[in-house]
Short mmCIF file of C-alpha atoms in Angstrom, two decimals:
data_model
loop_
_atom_site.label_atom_id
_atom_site.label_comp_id
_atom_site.label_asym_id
_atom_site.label_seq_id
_atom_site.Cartn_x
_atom_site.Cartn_y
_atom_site.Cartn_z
CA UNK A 294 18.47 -14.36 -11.13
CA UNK A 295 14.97 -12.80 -12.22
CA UNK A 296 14.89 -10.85 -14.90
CA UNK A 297 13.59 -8.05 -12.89
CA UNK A 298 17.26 -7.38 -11.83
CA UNK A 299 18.90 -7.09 -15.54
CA UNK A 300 15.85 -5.65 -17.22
CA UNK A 301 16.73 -2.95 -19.77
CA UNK A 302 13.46 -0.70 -20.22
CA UNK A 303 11.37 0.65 -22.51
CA UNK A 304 8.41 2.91 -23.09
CA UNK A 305 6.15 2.05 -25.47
CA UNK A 306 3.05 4.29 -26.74
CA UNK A 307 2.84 6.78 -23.80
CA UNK A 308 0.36 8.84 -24.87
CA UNK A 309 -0.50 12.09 -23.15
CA UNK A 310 1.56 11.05 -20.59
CA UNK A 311 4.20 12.13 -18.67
CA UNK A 312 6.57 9.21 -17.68
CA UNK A 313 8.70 9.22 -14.20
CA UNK A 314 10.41 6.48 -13.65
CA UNK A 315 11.61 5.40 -10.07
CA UNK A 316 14.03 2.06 -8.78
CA UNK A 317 11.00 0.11 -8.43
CA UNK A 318 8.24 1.37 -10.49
CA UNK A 319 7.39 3.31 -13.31
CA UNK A 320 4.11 6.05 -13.18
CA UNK A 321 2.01 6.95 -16.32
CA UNK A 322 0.33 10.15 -14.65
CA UNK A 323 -2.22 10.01 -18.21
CA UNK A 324 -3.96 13.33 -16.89
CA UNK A 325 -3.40 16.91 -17.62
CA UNK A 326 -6.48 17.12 -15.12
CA UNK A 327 -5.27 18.12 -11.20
CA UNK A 328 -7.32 18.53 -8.04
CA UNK A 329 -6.75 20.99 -4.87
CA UNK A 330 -4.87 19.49 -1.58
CA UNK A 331 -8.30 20.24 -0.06
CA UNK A 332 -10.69 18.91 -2.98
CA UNK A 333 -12.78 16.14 -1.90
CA UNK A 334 -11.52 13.91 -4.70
CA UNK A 335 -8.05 13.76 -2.76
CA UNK A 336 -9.93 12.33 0.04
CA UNK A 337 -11.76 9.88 -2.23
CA UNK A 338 -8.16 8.87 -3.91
CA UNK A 339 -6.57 7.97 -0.57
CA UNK A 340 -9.77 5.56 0.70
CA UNK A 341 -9.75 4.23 -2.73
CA UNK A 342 -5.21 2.90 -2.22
CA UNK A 343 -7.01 1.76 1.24
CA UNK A 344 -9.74 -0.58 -0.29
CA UNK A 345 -7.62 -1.57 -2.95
CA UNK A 346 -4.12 -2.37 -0.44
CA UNK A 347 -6.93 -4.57 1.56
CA UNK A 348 -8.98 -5.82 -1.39
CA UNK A 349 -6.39 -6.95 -4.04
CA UNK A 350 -4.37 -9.25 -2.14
CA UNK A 351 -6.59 -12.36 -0.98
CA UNK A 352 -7.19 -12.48 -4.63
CA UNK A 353 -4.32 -10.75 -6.90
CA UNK A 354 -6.93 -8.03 -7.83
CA UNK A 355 -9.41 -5.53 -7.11
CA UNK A 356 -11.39 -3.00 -8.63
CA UNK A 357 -13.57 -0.12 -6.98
CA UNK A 358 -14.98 3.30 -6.82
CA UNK A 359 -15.09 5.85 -4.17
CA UNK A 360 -17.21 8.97 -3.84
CA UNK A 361 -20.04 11.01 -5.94
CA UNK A 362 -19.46 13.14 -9.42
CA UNK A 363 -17.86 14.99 -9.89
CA UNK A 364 -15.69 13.81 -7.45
CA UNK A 365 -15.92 9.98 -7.76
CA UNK A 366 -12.51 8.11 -8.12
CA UNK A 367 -12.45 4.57 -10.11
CA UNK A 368 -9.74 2.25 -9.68
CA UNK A 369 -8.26 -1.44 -9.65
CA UNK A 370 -4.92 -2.99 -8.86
CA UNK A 371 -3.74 -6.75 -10.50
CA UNK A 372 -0.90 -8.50 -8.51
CA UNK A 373 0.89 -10.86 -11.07
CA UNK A 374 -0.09 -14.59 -10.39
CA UNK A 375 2.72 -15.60 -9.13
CA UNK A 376 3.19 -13.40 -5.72
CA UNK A 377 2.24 -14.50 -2.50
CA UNK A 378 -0.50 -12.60 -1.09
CA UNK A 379 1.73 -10.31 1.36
CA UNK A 380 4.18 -9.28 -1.65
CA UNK A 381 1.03 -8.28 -3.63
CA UNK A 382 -0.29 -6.08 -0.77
CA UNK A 383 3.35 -3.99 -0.21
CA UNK A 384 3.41 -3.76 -4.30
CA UNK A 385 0.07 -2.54 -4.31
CA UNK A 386 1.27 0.02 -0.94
CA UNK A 387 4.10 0.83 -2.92
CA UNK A 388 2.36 1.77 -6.23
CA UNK A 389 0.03 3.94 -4.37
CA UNK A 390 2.89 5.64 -2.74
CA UNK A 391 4.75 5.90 -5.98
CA UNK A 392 1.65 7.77 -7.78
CA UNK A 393 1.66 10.28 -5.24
CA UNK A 394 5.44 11.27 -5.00
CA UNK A 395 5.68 11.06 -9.22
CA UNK A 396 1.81 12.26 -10.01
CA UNK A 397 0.80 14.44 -7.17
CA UNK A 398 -2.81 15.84 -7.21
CA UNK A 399 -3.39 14.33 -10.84
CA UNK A 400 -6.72 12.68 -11.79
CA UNK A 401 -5.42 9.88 -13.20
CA UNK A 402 -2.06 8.00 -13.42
CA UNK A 403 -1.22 4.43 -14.19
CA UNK A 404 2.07 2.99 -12.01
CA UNK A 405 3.42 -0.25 -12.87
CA UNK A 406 5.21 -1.71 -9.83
CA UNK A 407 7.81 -4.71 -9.33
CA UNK A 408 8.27 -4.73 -5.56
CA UNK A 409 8.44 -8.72 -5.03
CA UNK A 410 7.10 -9.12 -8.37
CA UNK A 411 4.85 -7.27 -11.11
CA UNK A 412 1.59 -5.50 -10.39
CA UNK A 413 -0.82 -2.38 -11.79
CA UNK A 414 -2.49 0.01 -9.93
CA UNK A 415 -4.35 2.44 -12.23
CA UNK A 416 -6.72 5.42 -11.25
CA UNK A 417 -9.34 7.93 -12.95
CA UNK A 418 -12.20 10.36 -12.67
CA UNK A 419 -13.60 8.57 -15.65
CA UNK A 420 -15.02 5.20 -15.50
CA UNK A 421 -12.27 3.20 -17.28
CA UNK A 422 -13.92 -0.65 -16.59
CA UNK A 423 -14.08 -3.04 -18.97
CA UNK A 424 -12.37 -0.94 -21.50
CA UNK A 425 -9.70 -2.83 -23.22
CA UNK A 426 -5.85 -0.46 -22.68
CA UNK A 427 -2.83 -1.15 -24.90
CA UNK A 428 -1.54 2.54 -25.77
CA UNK A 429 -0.10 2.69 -22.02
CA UNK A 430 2.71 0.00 -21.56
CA UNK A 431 6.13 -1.01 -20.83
CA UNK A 432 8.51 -3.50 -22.11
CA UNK A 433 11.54 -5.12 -19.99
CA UNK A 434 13.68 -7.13 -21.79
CA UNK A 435 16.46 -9.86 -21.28
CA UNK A 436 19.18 -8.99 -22.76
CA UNK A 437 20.83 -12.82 -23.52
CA UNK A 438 20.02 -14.06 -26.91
CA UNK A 439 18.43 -17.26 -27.11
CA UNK A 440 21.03 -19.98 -28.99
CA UNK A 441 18.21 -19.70 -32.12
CA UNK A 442 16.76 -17.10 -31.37
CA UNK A 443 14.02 -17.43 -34.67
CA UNK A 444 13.15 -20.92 -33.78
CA UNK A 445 13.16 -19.53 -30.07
CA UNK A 446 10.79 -16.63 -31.15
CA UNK A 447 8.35 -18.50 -33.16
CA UNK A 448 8.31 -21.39 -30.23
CA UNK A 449 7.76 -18.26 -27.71
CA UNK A 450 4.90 -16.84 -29.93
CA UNK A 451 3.19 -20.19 -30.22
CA UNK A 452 3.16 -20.61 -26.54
CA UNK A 453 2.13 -17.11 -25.49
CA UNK A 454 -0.90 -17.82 -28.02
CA UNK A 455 -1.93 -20.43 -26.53
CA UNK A 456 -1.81 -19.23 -22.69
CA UNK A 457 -3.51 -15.97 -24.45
CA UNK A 458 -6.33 -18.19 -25.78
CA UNK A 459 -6.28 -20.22 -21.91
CA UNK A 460 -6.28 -17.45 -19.87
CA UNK A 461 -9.26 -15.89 -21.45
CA UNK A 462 -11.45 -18.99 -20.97
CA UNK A 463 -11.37 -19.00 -17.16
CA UNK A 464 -12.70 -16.44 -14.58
CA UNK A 465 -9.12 -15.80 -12.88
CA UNK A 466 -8.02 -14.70 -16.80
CA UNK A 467 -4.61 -16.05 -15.93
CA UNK A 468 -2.92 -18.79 -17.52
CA UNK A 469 0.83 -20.22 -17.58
CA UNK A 470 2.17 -22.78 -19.23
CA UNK A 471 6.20 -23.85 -20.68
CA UNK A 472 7.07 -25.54 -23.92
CA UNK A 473 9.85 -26.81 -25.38
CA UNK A 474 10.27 -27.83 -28.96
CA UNK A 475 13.17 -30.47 -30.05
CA UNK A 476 16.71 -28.71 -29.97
CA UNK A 477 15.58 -25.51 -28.42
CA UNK A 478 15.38 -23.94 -25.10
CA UNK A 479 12.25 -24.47 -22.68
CA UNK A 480 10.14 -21.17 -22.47
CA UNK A 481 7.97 -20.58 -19.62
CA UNK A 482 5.25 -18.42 -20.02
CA UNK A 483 2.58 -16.38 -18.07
CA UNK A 484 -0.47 -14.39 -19.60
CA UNK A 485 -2.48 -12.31 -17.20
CA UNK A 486 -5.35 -10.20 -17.47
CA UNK A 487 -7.08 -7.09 -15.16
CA UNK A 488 -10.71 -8.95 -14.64
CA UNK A 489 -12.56 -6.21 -15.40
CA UNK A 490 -12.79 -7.40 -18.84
CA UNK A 491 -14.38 -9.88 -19.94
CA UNK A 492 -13.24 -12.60 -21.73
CA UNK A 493 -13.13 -12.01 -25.40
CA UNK A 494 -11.37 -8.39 -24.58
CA UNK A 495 -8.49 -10.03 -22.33
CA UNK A 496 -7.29 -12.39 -25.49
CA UNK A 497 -7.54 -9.05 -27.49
CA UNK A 498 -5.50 -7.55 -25.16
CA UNK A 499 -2.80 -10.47 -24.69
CA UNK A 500 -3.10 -10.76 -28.75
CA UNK A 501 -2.44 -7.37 -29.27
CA UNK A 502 0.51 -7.35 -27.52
CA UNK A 503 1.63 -10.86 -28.60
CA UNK A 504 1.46 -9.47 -32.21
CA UNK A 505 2.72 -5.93 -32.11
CA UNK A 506 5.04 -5.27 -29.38
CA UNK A 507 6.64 -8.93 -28.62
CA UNK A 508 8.13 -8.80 -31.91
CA UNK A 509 9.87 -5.56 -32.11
CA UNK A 510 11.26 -5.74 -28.38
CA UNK A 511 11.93 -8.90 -27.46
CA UNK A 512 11.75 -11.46 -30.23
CA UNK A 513 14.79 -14.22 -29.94
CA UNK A 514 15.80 -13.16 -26.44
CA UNK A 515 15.93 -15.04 -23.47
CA UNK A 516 13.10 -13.29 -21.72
CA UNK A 517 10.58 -10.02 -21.63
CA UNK A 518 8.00 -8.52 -19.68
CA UNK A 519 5.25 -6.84 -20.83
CA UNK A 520 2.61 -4.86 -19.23
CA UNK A 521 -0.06 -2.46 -20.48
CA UNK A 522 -3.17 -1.20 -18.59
CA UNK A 523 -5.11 -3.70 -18.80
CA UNK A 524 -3.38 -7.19 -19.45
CA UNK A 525 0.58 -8.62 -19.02
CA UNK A 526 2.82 -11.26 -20.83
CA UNK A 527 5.76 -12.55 -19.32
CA UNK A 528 7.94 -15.11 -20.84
CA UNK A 529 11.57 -16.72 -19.66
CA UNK A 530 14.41 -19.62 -20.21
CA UNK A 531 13.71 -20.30 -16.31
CA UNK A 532 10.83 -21.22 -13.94
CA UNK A 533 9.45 -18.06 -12.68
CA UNK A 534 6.17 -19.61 -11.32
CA UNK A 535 4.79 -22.56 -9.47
CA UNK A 536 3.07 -24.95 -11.42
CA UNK A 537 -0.37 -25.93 -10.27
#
């Protein structure tokens, strides 16, 4: 069974935010900023969910901008590496429709989405690329305890390192990996990044979570997710990906 299906959730650092949380998604709408039903930037919004439901897919992400100030919308959408192509496109449909039922008319909002899988769509009026975000995340966590669960944490932390350090060296900024240390259970592992940072700034990302909120959520279980703005970790006692 994924872990998706026993998750127990948390919200981590939500700041200026207010959090709705749906069956399949969860919305950061991170603006006190609203438009009119008639504003131009609404318009701008909805062709922006169009390129992105079109644009993300082929290649798990996209990133664009619609419109003019003060009226231009910026916006990108990461599809975990794992989905197929198809199940990235409805997650991305889905977290479009989600910001717009749990953050009408705002400026921004972040939604983090697990229809078939994990992905981010996240939208502004201010140009948010290449900036490194870590305040706005969530945590789901397996509740099973790992048989020791230190020796299972530090084996976990040593492997998301290392597909943290990986997935920062290659242009796709994704990397997954599994490890298994005598006497212990195998962990499988996935580090992703948005790629509209570069390299350097996606293993500060993946560190920064590795070292602050791994530990305090979901060090010695059997499995956690982990997604902020701009990066995600994933770990499990199970196969979750194909191997290349």
């Amino acid at each position: 069974m994924s872990c998706s299906r026993i998750v127990v959730l948390f919200v981590c650092q939500l700041t200026l935010a207010f959090l709705v949380q749906k069956a399949f998604g969860v919305s950061n709408c991170s603006s006190s900023e609203t438009f009119a039903a008639n504003d131009p930037y609404g318009a701008n919004l909805m062709e922006l969910f169009s390129n992105l439901s079109t644009q993300t897919p082929p290649t798990l992400f996209g990133q664009a901008s619609v419109g003019q100030p003060p009226d231009q919308v910026y916006g990108l959408a990461l599809c975990a590496a794992y989905m197929s192509s198809s199940n990235c496109q409805t997650c991305v449909e889905q977290a479009a429709n989600e910001s717009q039922n749990s953050c009408p008319n705002k400026k921004s909002a972040i939604v983090w989405s697990n229809w078939y899988g994990d992905c981010i769509l996240k939208y502004s009026d201010v140009d948010f690329f290449g900036q490194v975000d870590t305040q706005n995340k969530i945590v789901y966590q397996n509740p099973n305890t790992a048989g020791n669960p230190v020796a299972f944490a530090i084996q976990t932390s040593g492997l998301l390192l290392q597909l943290s350090n990986q997935s920062s060296a290659i242009p796709a900024l994704y990397a997954a990996g599994e490890l298994q240390v005598y006497g212990l259970q195998k962990v499988y592992g996935l580090a992703q990044c948005t790629r509209d940072l570069a390299g350097s700034d996606c293993e500060m990302c993946l560190d920064n979570l590795i070292d602050t909120v791994i530990p305090t959520c979901c060090a010695g279980t059997e499995g956690g997710r982990v997604l902020s703005g701009s990066c995600f970790l994933q770990f499990e006692t199970f196969p979750f990906f194909q191997a290349n």
